[in-house]
mmCIF file of C-alpha atoms in Angstrom:
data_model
loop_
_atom_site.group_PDB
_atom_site.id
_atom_site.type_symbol
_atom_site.label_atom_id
_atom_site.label_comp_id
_atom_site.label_asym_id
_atom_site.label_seq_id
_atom_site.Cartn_x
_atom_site.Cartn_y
_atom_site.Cartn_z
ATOM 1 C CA UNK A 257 0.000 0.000 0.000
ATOM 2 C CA UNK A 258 3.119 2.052 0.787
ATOM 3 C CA UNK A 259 4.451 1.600 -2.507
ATOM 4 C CA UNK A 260 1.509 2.311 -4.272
ATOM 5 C CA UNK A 261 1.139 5.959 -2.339
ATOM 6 C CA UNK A 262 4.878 6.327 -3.241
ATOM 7 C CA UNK A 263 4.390 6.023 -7.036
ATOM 8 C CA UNK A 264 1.351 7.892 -6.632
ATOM 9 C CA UNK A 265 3.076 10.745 -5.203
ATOM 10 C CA UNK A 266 5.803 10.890 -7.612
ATOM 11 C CA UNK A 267 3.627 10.346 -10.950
ATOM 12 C CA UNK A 268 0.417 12.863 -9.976
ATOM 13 C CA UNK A 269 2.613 15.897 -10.157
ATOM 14 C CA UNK A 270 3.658 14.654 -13.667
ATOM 15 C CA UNK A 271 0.283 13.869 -14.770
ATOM 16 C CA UNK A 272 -0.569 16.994 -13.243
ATOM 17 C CA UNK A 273 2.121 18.770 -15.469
ATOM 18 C CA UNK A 274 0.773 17.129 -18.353
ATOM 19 C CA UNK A 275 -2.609 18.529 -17.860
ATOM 20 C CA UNK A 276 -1.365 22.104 -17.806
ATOM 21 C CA UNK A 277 -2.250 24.510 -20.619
ATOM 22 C CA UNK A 278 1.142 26.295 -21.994
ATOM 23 C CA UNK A 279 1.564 29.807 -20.367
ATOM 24 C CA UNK A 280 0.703 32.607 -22.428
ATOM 25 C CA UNK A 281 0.884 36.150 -21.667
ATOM 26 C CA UNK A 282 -0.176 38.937 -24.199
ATOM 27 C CA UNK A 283 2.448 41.335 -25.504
ATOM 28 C CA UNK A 284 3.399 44.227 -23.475
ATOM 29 C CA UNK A 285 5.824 46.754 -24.861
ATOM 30 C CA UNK A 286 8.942 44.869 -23.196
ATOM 31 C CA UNK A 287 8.139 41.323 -25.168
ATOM 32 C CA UNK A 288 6.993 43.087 -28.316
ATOM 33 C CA UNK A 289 10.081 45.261 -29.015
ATOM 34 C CA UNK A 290 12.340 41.767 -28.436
ATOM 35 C CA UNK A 291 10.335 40.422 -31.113
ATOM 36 C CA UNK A 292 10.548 43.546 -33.607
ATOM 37 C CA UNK A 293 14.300 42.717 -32.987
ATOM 38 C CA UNK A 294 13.601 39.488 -33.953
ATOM 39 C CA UNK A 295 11.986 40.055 -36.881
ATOM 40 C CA UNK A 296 14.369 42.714 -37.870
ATOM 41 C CA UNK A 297 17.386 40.370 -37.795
ATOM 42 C CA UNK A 298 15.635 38.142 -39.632
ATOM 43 C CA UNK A 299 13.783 40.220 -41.988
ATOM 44 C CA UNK A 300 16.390 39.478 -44.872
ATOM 45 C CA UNK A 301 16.595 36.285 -44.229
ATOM 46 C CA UNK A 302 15.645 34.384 -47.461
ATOM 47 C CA UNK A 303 18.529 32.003 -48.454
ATOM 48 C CA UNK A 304 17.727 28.961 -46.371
ATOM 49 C CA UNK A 305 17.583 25.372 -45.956
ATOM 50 C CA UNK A 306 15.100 23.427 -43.330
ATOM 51 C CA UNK A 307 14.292 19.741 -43.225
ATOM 52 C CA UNK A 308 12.284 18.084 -40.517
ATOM 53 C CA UNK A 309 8.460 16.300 -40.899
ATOM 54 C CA UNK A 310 5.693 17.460 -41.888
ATOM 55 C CA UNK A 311 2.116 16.305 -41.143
ATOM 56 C CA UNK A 312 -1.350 18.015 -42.473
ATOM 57 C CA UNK A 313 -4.895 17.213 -42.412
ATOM 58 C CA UNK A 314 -8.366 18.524 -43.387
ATOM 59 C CA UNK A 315 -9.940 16.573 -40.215
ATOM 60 C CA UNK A 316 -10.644 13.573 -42.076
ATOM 61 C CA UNK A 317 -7.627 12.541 -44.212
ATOM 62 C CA UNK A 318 -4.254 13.407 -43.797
ATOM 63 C CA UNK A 319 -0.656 12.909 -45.278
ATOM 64 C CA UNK A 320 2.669 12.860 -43.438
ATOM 65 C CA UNK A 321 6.464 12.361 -44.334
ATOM 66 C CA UNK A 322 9.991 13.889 -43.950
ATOM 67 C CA UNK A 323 10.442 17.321 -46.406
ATOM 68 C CA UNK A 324 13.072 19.638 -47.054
ATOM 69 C CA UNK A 325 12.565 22.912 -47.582
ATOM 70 C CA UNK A 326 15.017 25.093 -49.756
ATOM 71 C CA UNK A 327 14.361 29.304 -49.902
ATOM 72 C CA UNK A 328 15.964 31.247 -52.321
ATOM 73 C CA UNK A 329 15.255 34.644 -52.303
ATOM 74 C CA UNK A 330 11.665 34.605 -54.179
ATOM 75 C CA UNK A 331 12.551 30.655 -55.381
ATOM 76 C CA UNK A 332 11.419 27.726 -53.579
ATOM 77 C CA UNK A 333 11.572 23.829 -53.548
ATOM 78 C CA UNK A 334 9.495 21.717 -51.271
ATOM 79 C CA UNK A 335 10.007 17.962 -51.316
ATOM 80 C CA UNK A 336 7.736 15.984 -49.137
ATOM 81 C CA UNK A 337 8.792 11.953 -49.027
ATOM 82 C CA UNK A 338 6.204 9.409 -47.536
ATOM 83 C CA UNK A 339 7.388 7.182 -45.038
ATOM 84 C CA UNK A 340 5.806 4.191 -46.019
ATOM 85 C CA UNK A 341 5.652 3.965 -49.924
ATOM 86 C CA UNK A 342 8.984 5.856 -50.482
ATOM 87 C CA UNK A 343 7.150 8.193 -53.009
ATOM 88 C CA UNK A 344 7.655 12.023 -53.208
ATOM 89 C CA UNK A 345 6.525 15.239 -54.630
ATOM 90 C CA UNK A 346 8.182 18.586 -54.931
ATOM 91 C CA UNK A 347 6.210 21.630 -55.191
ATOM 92 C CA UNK A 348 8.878 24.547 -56.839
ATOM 93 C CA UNK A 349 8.485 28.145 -58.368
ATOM 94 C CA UNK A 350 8.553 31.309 -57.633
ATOM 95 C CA UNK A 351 6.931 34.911 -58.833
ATOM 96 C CA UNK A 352 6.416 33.239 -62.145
ATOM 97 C CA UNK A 353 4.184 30.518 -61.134
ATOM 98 C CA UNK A 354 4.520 26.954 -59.448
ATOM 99 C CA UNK A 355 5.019 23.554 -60.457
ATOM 100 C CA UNK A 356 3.913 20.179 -58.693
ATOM 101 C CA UNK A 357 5.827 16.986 -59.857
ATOM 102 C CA UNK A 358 5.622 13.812 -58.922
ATOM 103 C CA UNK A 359 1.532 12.882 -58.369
ATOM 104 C CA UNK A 360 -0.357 11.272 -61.161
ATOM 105 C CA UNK A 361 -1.160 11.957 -63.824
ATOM 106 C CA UNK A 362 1.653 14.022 -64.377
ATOM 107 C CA UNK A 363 3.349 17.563 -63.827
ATOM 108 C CA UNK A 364 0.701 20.241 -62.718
ATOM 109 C CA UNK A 365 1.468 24.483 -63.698
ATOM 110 C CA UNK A 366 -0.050 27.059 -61.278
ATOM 111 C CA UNK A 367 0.179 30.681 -60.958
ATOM 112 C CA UNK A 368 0.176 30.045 -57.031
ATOM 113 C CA UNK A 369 1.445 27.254 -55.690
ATOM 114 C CA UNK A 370 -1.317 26.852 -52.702
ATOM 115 C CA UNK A 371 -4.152 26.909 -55.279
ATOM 116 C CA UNK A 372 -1.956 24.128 -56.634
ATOM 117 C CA UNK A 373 -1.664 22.425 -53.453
ATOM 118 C CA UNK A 374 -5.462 22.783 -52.892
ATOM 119 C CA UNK A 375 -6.314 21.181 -56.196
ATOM 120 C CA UNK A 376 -3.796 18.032 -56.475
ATOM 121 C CA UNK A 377 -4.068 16.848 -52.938
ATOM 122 C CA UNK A 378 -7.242 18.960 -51.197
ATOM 123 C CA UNK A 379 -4.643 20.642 -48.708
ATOM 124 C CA UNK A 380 -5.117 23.784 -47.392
ATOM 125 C CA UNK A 381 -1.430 25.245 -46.450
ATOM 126 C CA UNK A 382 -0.870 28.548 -46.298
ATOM 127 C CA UNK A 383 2.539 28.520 -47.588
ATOM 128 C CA UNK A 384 2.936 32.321 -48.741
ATOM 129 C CA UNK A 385 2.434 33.196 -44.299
ATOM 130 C CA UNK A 386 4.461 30.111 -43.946
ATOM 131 C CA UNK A 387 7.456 31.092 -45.115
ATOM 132 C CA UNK A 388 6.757 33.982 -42.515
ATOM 133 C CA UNK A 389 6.032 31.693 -39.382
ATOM 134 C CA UNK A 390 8.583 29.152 -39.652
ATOM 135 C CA UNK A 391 10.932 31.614 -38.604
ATOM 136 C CA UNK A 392 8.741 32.806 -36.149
ATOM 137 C CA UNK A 393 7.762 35.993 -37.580
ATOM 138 C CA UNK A 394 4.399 38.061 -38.307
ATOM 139 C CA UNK A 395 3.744 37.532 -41.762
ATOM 140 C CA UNK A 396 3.064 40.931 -43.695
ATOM 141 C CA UNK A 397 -0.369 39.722 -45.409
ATOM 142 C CA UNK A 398 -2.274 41.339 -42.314
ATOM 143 C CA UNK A 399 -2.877 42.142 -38.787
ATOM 144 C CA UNK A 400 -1.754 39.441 -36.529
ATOM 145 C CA UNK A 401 -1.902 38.849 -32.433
ATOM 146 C CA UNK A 402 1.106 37.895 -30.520
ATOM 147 C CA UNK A 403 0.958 36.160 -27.282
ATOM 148 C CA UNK A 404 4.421 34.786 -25.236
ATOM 149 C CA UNK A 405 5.883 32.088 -23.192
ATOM 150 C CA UNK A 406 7.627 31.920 -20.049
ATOM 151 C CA UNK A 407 10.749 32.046 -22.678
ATOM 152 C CA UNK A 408 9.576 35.303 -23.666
ATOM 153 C CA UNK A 409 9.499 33.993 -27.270
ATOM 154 C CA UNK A 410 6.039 33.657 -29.236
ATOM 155 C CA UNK A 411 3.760 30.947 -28.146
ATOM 156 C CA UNK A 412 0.709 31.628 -30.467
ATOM 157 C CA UNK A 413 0.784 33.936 -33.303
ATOM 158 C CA UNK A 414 -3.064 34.368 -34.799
ATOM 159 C CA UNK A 415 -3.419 35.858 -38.101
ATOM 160 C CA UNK A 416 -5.361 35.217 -41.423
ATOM 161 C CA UNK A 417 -8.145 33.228 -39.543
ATOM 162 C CA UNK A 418 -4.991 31.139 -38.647
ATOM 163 C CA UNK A 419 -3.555 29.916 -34.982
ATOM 164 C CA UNK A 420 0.349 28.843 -35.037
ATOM 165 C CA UNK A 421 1.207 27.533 -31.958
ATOM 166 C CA UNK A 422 4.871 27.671 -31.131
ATOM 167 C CA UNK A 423 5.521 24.110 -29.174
ATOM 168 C CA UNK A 424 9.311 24.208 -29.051
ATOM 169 C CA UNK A 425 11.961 26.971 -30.467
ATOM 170 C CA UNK A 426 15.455 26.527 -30.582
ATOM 171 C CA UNK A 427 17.423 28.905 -28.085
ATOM 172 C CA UNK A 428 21.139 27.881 -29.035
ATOM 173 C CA UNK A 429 20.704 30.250 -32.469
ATOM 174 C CA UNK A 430 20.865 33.597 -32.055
ATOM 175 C CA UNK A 431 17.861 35.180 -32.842
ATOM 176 C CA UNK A 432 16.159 31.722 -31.641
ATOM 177 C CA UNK A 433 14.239 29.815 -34.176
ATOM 178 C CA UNK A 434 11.477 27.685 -33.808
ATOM 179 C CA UNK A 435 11.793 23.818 -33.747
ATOM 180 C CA UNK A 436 7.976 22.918 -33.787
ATOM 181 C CA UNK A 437 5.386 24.821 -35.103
ATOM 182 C CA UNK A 438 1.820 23.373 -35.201
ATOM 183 C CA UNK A 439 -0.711 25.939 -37.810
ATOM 184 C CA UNK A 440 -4.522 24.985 -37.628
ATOM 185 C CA UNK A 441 -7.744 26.871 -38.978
ATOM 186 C CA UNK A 442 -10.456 24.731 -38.618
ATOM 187 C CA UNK A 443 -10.331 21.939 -39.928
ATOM 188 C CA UNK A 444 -7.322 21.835 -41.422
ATOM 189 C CA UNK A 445 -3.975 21.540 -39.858
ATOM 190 C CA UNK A 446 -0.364 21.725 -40.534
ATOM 191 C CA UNK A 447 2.102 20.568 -37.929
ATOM 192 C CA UNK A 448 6.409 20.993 -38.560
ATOM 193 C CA UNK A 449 8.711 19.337 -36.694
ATOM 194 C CA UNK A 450 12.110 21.446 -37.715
ATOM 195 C CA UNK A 451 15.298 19.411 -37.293
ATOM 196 C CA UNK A 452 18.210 21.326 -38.954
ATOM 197 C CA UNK A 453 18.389 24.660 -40.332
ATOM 198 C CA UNK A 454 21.021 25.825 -42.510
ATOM 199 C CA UNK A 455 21.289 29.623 -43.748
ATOM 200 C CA UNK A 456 23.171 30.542 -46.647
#
């Protein structure tokens, strides 16, 4: 009986701790000029390389795999593999339009590559904002609400009828980065899990 009030005291706290909603506190003028820094150092920021998982889902069917993620300047390439079947896609462009390879029955030409998303695969991903968010920055397509962690880094940015929760950032990098960031608008959802980034 002894034992079992033991382990009872130790693993209550925990599930306890589980239970707990992540703080957030709402901007004051302290938290929101660190992140104008932020966004300032970063603001130029478009030569990049991230690769991590990606999983997304209209609340019924879904689609998850390992991507990679290459910025440059207004050029992109997205490669998403699956885990299972080995099969990819890569989603590339730029100001000129998009292109989707990879899916049957063949190539697909867009003049913006989340109408192109939306139409091959029924995913709603705001990339344009995304390329915003995964650095953890407002994106400039419109107003957008800030709250913070006990880290003083954003824990849930809301803008364009989206909510990007910030689960996990990266503190070694200086400015910080995020490491997971999990975007949902009802009912779809987007969730990154960011394991490298490389600037160039």
């Amino acid at each position: 009986m002894k034992r079992n009030l033991r382990f009872l005291a130790v693993a209550l706290p925990l599930l306890l701790a589980a239970c707990v909603p992540a703080v957030r506190m709402k901007g004051d003028a302290g938290l929101l000029n660190a992140q104008l820094v932020r966004e300032q150092a970063l603001a130029h920021a478009d030569h990049w390389v991230l690769q991590g998982r990606l999983g997304v889902s209209d609340g019924k069917d879904g689609g998850s795999g390992s991507f990679s993620w290459t910025q440059n300047g207004d050029q992109y390439e997205f490669v998403l593999r699956a885990p299972i079947t080995g099969k990819s896609f890569r989603l590339s462009g730029g100001a000129d339009g998009a292109l989707l390879e990879g899916l049957e029955p063949g190539p697909l030409r867009g003049p913006d590559a989340e109408a192109l998303m939306r139409k091959a695969l029924g995913w709603e991903v705001p990339l344009r904002d995304l390329r915003a968010w995964v650095l953890g920055l407002r994106a400039d397509s419109g107003p957008a609400e800030l709250s913070f962690g006990t880290d003083r880094l954003p824990s849930l940015l809301q803008q364009d009828g989206w909510a990007v929760d910030y689960r996990e950032w990266d503190g070694s990098r200086q400015p910080p980065l995020p490491k997971k960031v999990y975007a949902e608008k009802l009912p779809y959802k987007v969730k990154l899990s960011i394991e490298s980034w490389q600037f160039q």
